[in-house]
């Protein structure tokens, strides 16, 4: 029964307006409290930002850096509010995590020119896993508000030779845009896409884990960005224009009929010409 | 209330499994379903009629019954099955019918010209000696096999009187596309305008012309705004490529990070 309920809950989250993810999620948890943990870990929510008091730098919150009600900062590697015994990455992994945060900080700067990014890693038996988070909000100018959130979860299984690894990436991007203009009233476009990819990569000094993961994340985000552009700005617009036609439909039909007639006339003339030439 | 158009049943079944208590559900949900259907301007077939009627708050007679002035019928509406039953003839209101049907004739023509599968209705009521007309237009496309649904709703009201009167409209569009994701467009616009009331024919034409112009403007503005969002806002959130116009050289990034670390020591 629980599994059925979880399926229904997830189906519901996919249908309710994505612009209200948080409210939908909390209403859902109120409805079926037993599903709370499962829902929190399987439904992507817009990322929240916290400030690291030690370094003054911002970091992003998610289930992967949460322990109870505390969150771990990737900069100072401490929990806020402080925890006696919070889950921590191993020393080796912490070093990699620091490097990864620096690397993706640059990635963020080059593609997003602003925003906040955070990387959290955790140990696995045969490798490690991690999440790369990015959040960028529009500046609210030109009467347009917007926000981009990406969540990339990567699983790395190191081969016993140590010279290659298998990477599995699951990426979700959440985007919402809202405008308030005279002509189009209030327009609210929101949503999320999830994609997956996996591949093997060599691991060496010239091709370290961070570079391999970085390339996969970059390709994936570029792909998702383009898909969002086509879906958001293509398909939904087409659907709107399928519901109503600015040009009167009888005119449109007449126009189409006329065009077909001309096309047919041209085809006939072309056929006649070639048969004349052959004779 | 937030179900995307055409997906109410799916949402309802999801909620049903989650609540797991049909009696409780029936109670709490019956009113929500009715509210939802009316808010959505739900079209419904009437036995023996070639046009669709609408279920809205403006033609709600109470007790689950609604009126369709065009067919001169009242009907009971099953909100769960979305069916009309128990059709009963009704009289038109002589105080309002000539205005109502004049506007209706113009509106029907307008809707067939601009909406591929549109449904419309004109409802009239009197407030004292003034006649208030409410015009509703609905068009939807449900294609769950292609993972999308969409609905257009417009509601216009005018209270007739001598001289110049105010026409108010609320236009709403909702689209849901959910193939491998969840994308929704929710948009609405409030419109106001003025109209000079003359004879019935003339006024009805002027009214519908105003509606046509306003709805065209709205639809055109939506398309233009899509372009702006794509060109400006989206780009301001995430570029297609860095300023260098090439993808990132990850080796350089990683060695730069290591370099930074070494410098700190």
Coordinates of C-alpha atoms in Angstrom, one line a residue:
Chain A
X1 CA 0.0 0.0 0.0
X2 CA 2.8 2.3 0.9
X3 CA 4.5 1.8 -2.5
X4 CA 1.2 2.5 -4.3
X5 CA 0.8 5.7 -2.2
X6 CA 4.3 6.8 -3.0
X7 CA 3.6 6.3 -6.7
X8 CA 0.5 8.3 -6.4
X9 CA 2.2 11.0 -4.5
X10 CA 4.9 11.3 -7.2
X11 CA 2.4 11.3 -9.9
X12 CA 0.5 14.1 -8.2
X13 CA 3.7 16.2 -7.8
X14 CA 4.2 15.8 -11.6
X15 CA 0.8 17.3 -12.3
X16 CA 0.4 20.0 -9.8
X17 CA 1.8 23.4 -10.8
X18 CA 5.5 23.2 -10.5
X19 CA 5.5 26.9 -9.4
X20 CA 4.2 25.7 -6.0
X21 CA 6.4 22.7 -5.4
X22 CA 7.0 23.6 -1.8
X23 CA 3.4 24.1 -0.9
X24 CA 2.3 21.0 -2.8
X25 CA 5.0 19.0 -1.0
X26 CA 4.1 20.1 2.4
X27 CA 0.3 19.6 1.8
X28 CA 1.2 16.1 0.6
X29 CA 3.2 15.3 3.6
X30 CA 0.4 16.6 5.9
X31 CA -1.9 14.2 4.0
X32 CA 0.4 11.1 4.3
X33 CA 3.0 11.8 7.0
X34 CA 4.4 8.3 6.7
X35 CA 5.7 9.1 3.3
X36 CA 7.6 12.2 4.5
X37 CA 11.2 10.9 4.3
X38 CA 10.6 9.2 1.0
X39 CA 9.0 12.3 -0.5
X40 CA 11.7 14.6 0.7
X41 CA 14.4 12.5 -0.9
X42 CA 12.6 11.8 -4.2
X43 CA 11.0 15.1 -5.1
X44 CA 13.2 17.9 -6.2
X45 CA 12.5 21.2 -4.6
X46 CA 13.9 24.6 -5.4
X47 CA 17.2 25.0 -3.5
X48 CA 17.5 27.1 -0.4
X49 CA 20.5 29.2 0.4
X50 CA 22.3 29.5 3.7
X51 CA 25.3 31.5 4.7
X52 CA 28.4 30.1 6.3
X53 CA 29.1 32.2 9.3
X54 CA 32.8 31.4 9.3
X55 CA 33.6 32.3 5.7
X56 CA 30.7 34.5 4.9
X57 CA 30.1 32.4 1.7
X58 CA 26.7 31.1 0.6
X59 CA 26.0 27.4 0.2
X60 CA 23.0 25.4 -0.9
X61 CA 20.8 23.1 1.1
X62 CA 19.6 19.7 0.1
X63 CA 18.9 16.3 1.5
X64 CA 22.5 15.2 0.9
X65 CA 24.1 17.7 3.3
X66 CA 21.4 17.4 5.8
X67 CA 21.6 15.4 9.0
X68 CA 18.5 15.8 11.2
X69 CA 17.7 19.5 11.1
X70 CA 21.3 20.6 10.5
X71 CA 23.1 21.3 7.2
X72 CA 26.8 21.0 6.5
X73 CA 28.6 23.8 4.8
X74 CA 31.0 22.8 2.0
X75 CA 33.3 25.7 2.9
X76 CA 33.9 25.1 6.6
X77 CA 32.8 21.4 6.7
X78 CA 30.8 22.0 9.8
X79 CA 27.1 21.6 10.6
X80 CA 24.7 24.5 11.3
X81 CA 23.2 24.3 13.9
X82 CA 26.2 22.4 15.2
X83 CA 26.0 18.6 15.6
X84 CA 28.0 16.3 17.8
X85 CA 28.0 13.4 15.5
X86 CA 27.0 14.6 12.0
X87 CA 27.6 12.5 8.9
X88 CA 31.0 13.5 7.4
X89 CA 32.9 12.6 4.3
X90 CA 36.2 10.7 4.8
X91 CA 39.4 12.8 4.8
X92 CA 40.4 11.8 1.3
X93 CA 36.9 12.6 0.1
X94 CA 36.8 15.9 1.9
X95 CA 39.9 17.0 -0.1
X96 CA 38.2 16.0 -3.3
X97 CA 35.1 17.8 -2.2
X98 CA 37.0 21.0 -1.7
X99 CA 38.6 20.8 -5.1
X100 CA 35.2 20.0 -6.7
X101 CA 33.6 23.0 -5.0
X102 CA 36.4 25.3 -6.4
X103 CA 36.1 23.8 -9.9
X104 CA 32.4 24.1 -10.1
X105 CA 32.6 27.6 -8.7
X106 CA 34.4 28.5 -11.8
X107 CA 32.0 26.5 -14.0
X108 CA 29.2 28.4 -12.4
X109 CA 30.8 31.7 -13.0
X110 CA 31.4 31.0 -16.7
X111 CA 27.9 29.8 -17.5
X112 CA 25.8 31.6 -14.9
X113 CA 27.8 34.8 -14.2
X114 CA 26.5 34.8 -10.7
X115 CA 24.5 32.6 -8.5
X116 CA 25.6 30.0 -5.9
X117 CA 27.0 26.5 -6.3
X118 CA 27.8 23.7 -3.8
X119 CA 29.2 20.2 -4.1
X120 CA 28.7 17.5 -1.5
X121 CA 30.4 14.1 -1.7
X122 CA 29.8 10.9 0.3
X123 CA 31.6 7.6 0.4
X124 CA 30.4 4.4 -1.3
X125 CA 31.8 0.9 -1.1
X126 CA 33.4 0.9 -4.5
X127 CA 33.8 4.6 -5.1
X128 CA 31.8 7.6 -4.1
X129 CA 28.8 9.7 -4.9
X130 CA 28.1 13.3 -5.0
X131 CA 25.6 16.1 -5.7
X132 CA 26.4 19.3 -7.6
X133 CA 23.9 22.1 -6.9
X134 CA 23.6 25.4 -8.7
X135 CA 21.1 28.2 -8.1
X136 CA 20.7 31.4 -10.1
X137 CA 18.0 34.0 -9.6
X138 CA 17.2 36.8 -12.1
X139 CA 17.7 40.3 -10.8
X140 CA 14.0 41.2 -11.2
X141 CA 14.7 43.9 -13.7
X142 CA 12.6 44.6 -16.8
X143 CA 9.5 43.3 -15.0
X144 CA 10.8 39.7 -15.4
X145 CA 11.4 37.4 -12.4
X146 CA 13.1 34.1 -12.8
X147 CA 15.1 31.4 -11.2
X148 CA 17.2 28.4 -12.3
X149 CA 18.0 25.5 -10.0
X150 CA 20.1 22.5 -11.0
X151 CA 20.7 19.3 -9.1
X152 CA 23.2 16.8 -10.5
X153 CA 23.6 13.5 -8.6
X154 CA 26.6 11.5 -9.7
X155 CA 27.6 8.0 -8.8
X156 CA 31.2 6.9 -9.4
X157 CA 32.2 3.3 -9.3
X158 CA 36.0 3.0 -9.4
X159 CA 37.3 -0.1 -11.4
X160 CA 39.7 -2.3 -9.5
X161 CA 42.5 -1.3 -11.8
X162 CA 42.1 2.3 -10.7
X163 CA 42.6 3.4 -14.3
X164 CA 39.0 3.9 -15.2
X165 CA 35.6 4.4 -13.5
X166 CA 31.9 4.2 -14.4
X167 CA 30.0 7.4 -13.9
X168 CA 26.2 7.6 -13.7
X169 CA 24.6 11.1 -13.7
X170 CA 21.0 12.0 -12.9
X171 CA 20.3 15.7 -13.6
X172 CA 17.3 17.8 -12.8
X173 CA 16.9 21.4 -13.8
X174 CA 14.0 23.5 -12.4
X175 CA 13.2 26.8 -14.0
X176 CA 10.5 29.3 -13.5
X177 CA 9.9 32.7 -15.1
X178 CA 7.2 35.2 -14.3
X179 CA 6.4 38.4 -16.1
X180 CA 3.8 41.1 -15.4
X181 CA 3.2 43.2 -18.5
X182 CA 0.4 45.3 -19.9
X183 CA -0.2 43.2 -23.0
X184 CA 0.2 39.7 -21.7
X185 CA -1.0 40.2 -18.1
X186 CA 0.6 37.8 -15.6
X187 CA 2.5 35.1 -17.4
X188 CA 4.0 32.3 -15.3
X189 CA 6.1 29.7 -16.9
X190 CA 7.6 27.0 -14.7
X191 CA 8.7 23.5 -14.6
X192 CA 11.4 20.9 -14.3
X193 CA 13.2 18.3 -16.5
X194 CA 15.2 15.3 -15.4
X195 CA 17.7 13.4 -17.6
X196 CA 20.1 10.6 -17.0
X197 CA 23.4 9.5 -18.6
X198 CA 26.2 7.1 -17.9
X199 CA 29.6 6.3 -19.3
X200 CA 33.0 4.9 -18.6
X201 CA 36.0 7.3 -18.4
X202 CA 39.7 6.8 -18.0
X203 CA 41.0 8.1 -14.7
X204 CA 44.5 9.6 -14.7
X205 CA 46.3 12.7 -13.7
X206 CA 45.3 14.4 -17.0
X207 CA 41.7 13.1 -16.6
X208 CA 40.9 13.2 -13.0
X209 CA 37.4 12.5 -11.5
X210 CA 36.5 16.2 -11.3
X211 CA 37.3 16.7 -15.0
X212 CA 35.3 13.7 -16.1
X213 CA 32.3 14.7 -13.9
X214 CA 32.7 18.3 -15.0
X215 CA 32.4 17.4 -18.7
X216 CA 29.4 15.2 -18.1
X217 CA 27.6 17.9 -16.1
X218 CA 28.5 20.6 -18.7
X219 CA 27.2 18.5 -21.6
X220 CA 24.1 17.5 -19.7
X221 CA 23.2 21.0 -18.6
X222 CA 23.7 22.4 -22.1
X223 CA 21.4 19.7 -23.4
X224 CA 18.8 20.4 -20.7
X225 CA 19.0 24.1 -21.3
X226 CA 18.3 23.7 -25.0
X227 CA 15.5 21.2 -24.4
X228 CA 13.9 23.7 -21.9
X229 CA 14.2 26.4 -24.5
X230 CA 12.4 24.3 -27.1
X231 CA 9.8 22.9 -24.7
X232 CA 9.0 26.0 -22.7
X233 CA 9.2 28.4 -25.5
X234 CA 8.2 26.2 -28.3
X235 CA 5.7 23.5 -27.4
X236 CA 3.7 25.4 -24.8
X237 CA 3.4 28.4 -27.1
X238 CA 2.2 26.1 -29.9
X239 CA -0.4 24.6 -27.7
X240 CA -1.7 28.1 -26.8
X241 CA -2.0 28.9 -30.5
X242 CA -3.8 25.7 -31.0
X243 CA -6.5 26.7 -28.6
X244 CA -7.3 29.9 -30.3
X245 CA -6.4 31.5 -33.7
X246 CA -5.7 35.2 -34.0
X247 CA -6.4 35.0 -37.7
X248 CA -10.1 34.0 -38.4
X249 CA -10.3 30.3 -39.1
X250 CA -12.4 30.6 -42.3
X251 CA -9.7 33.0 -43.6
X252 CA -7.0 30.6 -42.7
X253 CA -8.9 27.7 -44.4
X254 CA -9.3 29.8 -47.5
X255 CA -5.7 30.8 -47.4
X256 CA -4.6 27.1 -47.1
X257 CA -6.9 26.0 -49.9
X258 CA -5.6 28.7 -52.2
X259 CA -2.0 27.7 -51.4
X260 CA -2.8 24.0 -52.1
X261 CA -4.4 25.0 -55.4
X262 CA -1.3 26.9 -56.5
X263 CA 1.0 24.1 -55.4
X264 CA -1.1 21.6 -57.5
X265 CA -1.1 23.9 -60.5
X266 CA 2.7 24.2 -60.4
X267 CA 3.0 20.4 -60.1
X268 CA 0.7 20.0 -63.2
X269 CA 2.6 22.5 -65.1
X270 CA 5.9 20.9 -64.3
X271 CA 4.6 17.5 -65.3
X272 CA 3.3 18.9 -68.6
X273 CA 6.6 20.6 -69.3
X274 CA 8.6 17.5 -68.8
X275 CA 6.3 15.4 -71.0
X276 CA 6.5 18.1 -73.7
X277 CA 10.3 18.0 -73.5
X278 CA 10.4 14.2 -73.8
X279 CA 8.3 14.3 -77.0
Chain B
X1 CA -8.1 23.2 -7.6
X2 CA -4.7 23.2 -9.1
X3 CA -5.2 20.2 -11.3
X4 CA -4.1 21.0 -14.8
X5 CA -6.9 21.0 -17.4
X6 CA -7.9 17.5 -18.4
X7 CA -6.1 15.7 -15.6
X8 CA -8.6 16.1 -12.8
X9 CA -9.4 12.3 -12.8
X10 CA -5.7 11.4 -12.5
X11 CA -5.2 13.9 -9.7
X12 CA -8.4 12.7 -8.0
X13 CA -7.3 9.1 -8.1
X14 CA -3.9 10.0 -6.7
X15 CA -5.5 11.8 -3.8
X16 CA -7.9 9.0 -3.3
X17 CA -5.1 6.4 -2.9
X18 CA -3.3 8.8 -0.6
X19 CA -6.3 9.6 1.7
X20 CA -7.4 5.9 1.6
X21 CA -10.7 6.7 3.1
X22 CA -13.5 7.0 0.5
X23 CA -16.2 8.3 2.8
X24 CA -14.1 11.1 4.1
X25 CA -12.9 11.8 0.6
X26 CA -16.4 12.0 -0.8
X27 CA -17.5 14.5 1.8
X28 CA -14.5 16.8 1.6
X29 CA -14.0 16.5 -2.1
X30 CA -17.6 16.8 -3.4
X31 CA -17.5 20.6 -3.0
X32 CA -14.0 20.9 -4.3
X33 CA -14.9 19.0 -7.5
X34 CA -17.9 21.2 -8.1
X35 CA -15.8 24.4 -7.5
X36 CA -13.2 23.1 -9.8
X37 CA -15.6 22.2 -12.6
X38 CA -17.3 25.6 -12.4
X39 CA -14.0 27.5 -12.3
X40 CA -12.8 25.6 -15.4
X41 CA -16.0 26.5 -17.4
X42 CA -16.5 22.8 -18.1
X43 CA -18.4 22.0 -21.3
X44 CA -21.1 19.3 -21.2
X45 CA -23.2 17.6 -23.8
X46 CA -26.9 17.9 -23.6
X47 CA -29.1 15.1 -25.0
X48 CA -30.7 16.3 -28.3
X49 CA -28.6 19.4 -28.6
X50 CA -25.9 20.1 -31.2
X51 CA -24.1 22.6 -29.1
X52 CA -22.3 22.1 -25.8
X53 CA -23.5 23.8 -22.6
X54 CA -21.1 25.1 -19.9
X55 CA -21.0 24.6 -16.2
X56 CA -20.0 27.8 -14.5
X57 CA -20.7 29.8 -11.4
X58 CA -22.8 32.1 -13.5
X59 CA -25.5 29.6 -14.5
X60 CA -25.5 27.6 -11.2
X61 CA -29.1 27.3 -10.0
X62 CA -28.1 25.5 -6.8
X63 CA -28.8 22.0 -5.8
X64 CA -26.5 20.7 -8.5
X65 CA -28.7 22.1 -11.3
X66 CA -27.5 24.5 -14.1
X67 CA -29.3 26.4 -16.8
X68 CA -28.5 26.6 -20.5
X69 CA -30.4 29.6 -21.8
X70 CA -29.5 28.8 -25.5
X71 CA -31.4 25.4 -25.3
X72 CA -33.9 26.8 -22.8
X73 CA -33.1 23.8 -20.6
X74 CA -32.0 23.2 -17.0
X75 CA -30.1 20.1 -16.2
X76 CA -28.6 18.2 -13.2
X77 CA -24.8 17.9 -13.4
X78 CA -22.9 15.0 -12.1
X79 CA -19.6 16.6 -11.2
X80 CA -17.7 13.3 -11.0
X81 CA -18.9 11.8 -14.3
X82 CA -19.3 15.2 -16.0
X83 CA -22.7 14.3 -17.3
X84 CA -25.9 16.2 -17.6
X85 CA -29.2 14.4 -16.7
X86 CA -32.8 15.2 -15.8
X87 CA -33.2 17.9 -18.5
X88 CA -36.2 20.2 -18.0
X89 CA -37.5 22.9 -20.2
X90 CA -37.4 26.4 -18.9
X91 CA -38.7 29.8 -19.9
X92 CA -36.4 32.6 -21.0
X93 CA -36.7 35.8 -19.0
X94 CA -38.6 38.4 -21.1
X95 CA -36.8 41.2 -19.4
X96 CA -33.4 40.1 -20.6
X97 CA -33.8 37.6 -23.5
X98 CA -33.7 40.0 -26.5
X99 CA -30.3 41.4 -25.3
X100 CA -29.0 38.0 -24.3
X101 CA -29.8 36.3 -27.6
X102 CA -28.5 39.3 -29.7
X103 CA -25.1 39.0 -28.0
X104 CA -25.2 35.2 -28.1
X105 CA -25.7 35.3 -31.9
X106 CA -22.6 37.5 -32.4
X107 CA -20.6 35.6 -29.8
X108 CA -21.3 32.2 -31.5
X109 CA -20.0 33.5 -34.8
X110 CA -16.9 35.0 -33.2
X111 CA -16.1 31.8 -31.4
X112 CA -16.5 29.7 -34.5
X113 CA -14.1 32.1 -36.3
X114 CA -11.4 32.0 -33.7
X115 CA -11.6 28.9 -31.6
X116 CA -11.1 25.5 -33.3
X117 CA -13.2 23.7 -30.7
X118 CA -14.7 26.5 -28.7
X119 CA -17.8 26.6 -26.6
X120 CA -19.5 29.7 -25.4
X121 CA -22.5 30.9 -23.5
X122 CA -24.2 34.1 -22.5
X123 CA -26.0 34.4 -19.2
X124 CA -28.3 37.2 -18.2
X125 CA -29.6 38.4 -14.9
X126 CA -31.3 41.5 -13.6
X127 CA -30.1 43.7 -10.8
X128 CA -33.0 46.0 -10.1
X129 CA -33.8 47.4 -13.5
X130 CA -30.3 46.9 -15.0
X131 CA -29.5 43.9 -17.1
X132 CA -26.1 42.2 -16.5
X133 CA -24.7 39.9 -19.2
X134 CA -22.0 37.4 -18.6
X135 CA -20.2 35.9 -21.6
X136 CA -18.1 32.7 -21.2
X137 CA -15.8 31.2 -23.8
X138 CA -13.9 27.9 -23.4
X139 CA -11.6 25.9 -25.6
X140 CA -9.5 23.0 -24.6
X141 CA -7.3 20.3 -26.1
X142 CA -6.5 17.2 -24.0
X143 CA -3.8 15.0 -25.5
X144 CA -2.6 12.8 -22.6
X145 CA -1.1 10.3 -25.0
X146 CA 1.2 13.1 -26.1
X147 CA 1.6 14.2 -22.5
X148 CA 0.0 17.6 -22.9
X149 CA -3.2 19.4 -22.1
X150 CA -4.3 23.0 -22.5
X151 CA -7.3 25.2 -21.9
X152 CA -8.4 28.8 -22.7
X153 CA -11.1 30.5 -20.6
X154 CA -12.5 34.0 -21.0
X155 CA -15.3 35.5 -18.9
X156 CA -16.7 38.9 -19.8
X157 CA -19.3 41.0 -17.9
X158 CA -21.2 44.1 -18.7
X159 CA -24.1 45.8 -17.0
X160 CA -26.2 47.5 -19.6
X161 CA -27.5 51.0 -19.0
X162 CA -27.9 54.3 -20.9
X163 CA -24.9 55.8 -22.6
X164 CA -21.4 54.5 -21.7
X165 CA -21.0 51.3 -19.8
X166 CA -18.0 49.4 -18.6
X167 CA -17.0 46.0 -20.0
X168 CA -14.8 43.8 -17.9
X169 CA -13.0 40.6 -18.9
X170 CA -10.8 38.0 -17.3
X171 CA -8.7 35.9 -19.7
X172 CA -6.9 32.8 -18.6
X173 CA -4.7 30.2 -20.3
X174 CA -3.3 27.1 -18.7
X175 CA -1.0 24.6 -20.5
X176 CA 0.6 21.5 -19.0
X177 CA 3.3 19.5 -20.8
X178 CA 4.7 16.5 -19.0
X179 CA 6.7 14.2 -21.2
X180 CA 9.8 13.4 -19.0
X181 CA 9.2 16.4 -16.9
X182 CA 6.6 18.9 -15.7
X183 CA 6.2 22.2 -17.4
X184 CA 3.2 24.5 -16.9
X185 CA 2.2 27.8 -18.3
X186 CA -0.4 29.7 -16.2
X187 CA -1.3 33.1 -17.5
X188 CA -4.2 35.6 -16.8
X189 CA -5.1 39.1 -17.8
X190 CA -7.7 41.5 -16.6
X191 CA -9.3 43.8 -19.3
X192 CA -11.5 46.8 -19.0
X193 CA -13.2 48.8 -21.7
X194 CA -16.0 51.2 -22.4
X195 CA -19.0 50.7 -24.6
X196 CA -21.7 53.0 -25.8
X197 CA -25.1 51.3 -25.6
X198 CA -27.5 51.8 -28.5
X199 CA -29.8 49.3 -30.2
X200 CA -29.5 45.6 -29.4
X201 CA -27.9 44.5 -32.8
X202 CA -25.5 47.4 -32.8
X203 CA -24.4 47.0 -29.2
X204 CA -24.0 43.2 -29.5
X205 CA -21.7 43.7 -32.5
X206 CA -19.6 46.4 -30.7
X207 CA -19.3 44.2 -27.7
X208 CA -18.1 41.2 -29.6
X209 CA -15.7 43.4 -31.7
X210 CA -14.2 44.7 -28.4
X211 CA -13.8 41.1 -27.2
X212 CA -12.2 40.0 -30.4
X213 CA -9.7 42.9 -30.4
X214 CA -8.8 42.3 -26.7
X215 CA -8.4 38.6 -27.0
X216 CA -6.3 39.0 -30.2
X217 CA -4.1 41.5 -28.4
X218 CA -3.6 39.1 -25.4
X219 CA -2.7 36.1 -27.6
X220 CA -0.3 38.2 -29.7
X221 CA 1.3 39.6 -26.5
X222 CA 1.8 36.1 -25.1
X223 CA 3.6 35.0 -28.3
X224 CA 5.8 38.1 -28.2
X225 CA 6.5 37.6 -24.5
X226 CA 7.7 34.1 -25.2
X227 CA 10.3 35.6 -27.5
X228 CA 11.4 38.1 -25.0
X229 CA 11.7 35.5 -22.2
X230 CA 13.7 33.3 -24.5
X231 CA 16.0 36.1 -25.7
X232 CA 16.5 38.0 -22.4
X233 CA 15.5 36.3 -19.2
X234 CA 16.6 32.8 -20.0
X235 CA 20.0 34.1 -21.2
X236 CA 20.3 36.1 -18.0
X237 CA 19.9 33.0 -16.0
X238 CA 22.2 30.7 -17.9
X239 CA 24.2 31.3 -21.0
X240 CA 24.3 28.8 -23.8
X241 CA 28.1 29.0 -23.8
X242 CA 30.7 30.9 -21.8
X243 CA 31.9 34.3 -23.2
X244 CA 34.8 32.4 -24.7
X245 CA 32.2 30.8 -27.0
X246 CA 33.7 27.4 -26.4
X247 CA 33.0 24.7 -23.8
X248 CA 35.1 24.6 -20.7
X249 CA 38.7 23.2 -20.6
X250 CA 38.3 21.1 -17.5
X251 CA 42.0 20.3 -17.2
X252 CA 42.7 24.0 -16.9
X253 CA 39.9 24.4 -14.3
X254 CA 41.2 21.5 -12.2
X255 CA 44.8 22.7 -12.3
X256 CA 43.7 26.2 -11.5
X257 CA 41.9 24.9 -8.4
X258 CA 44.9 22.9 -7.3
X259 CA 47.1 26.0 -7.9
X260 CA 44.8 28.1 -5.7
X261 CA 45.1 25.5 -3.0
X262 CA 48.8 25.4 -3.1
X263 CA 49.0 29.2 -3.0
X264 CA 47.0 29.2 0.2
X265 CA 49.6 27.1 1.9

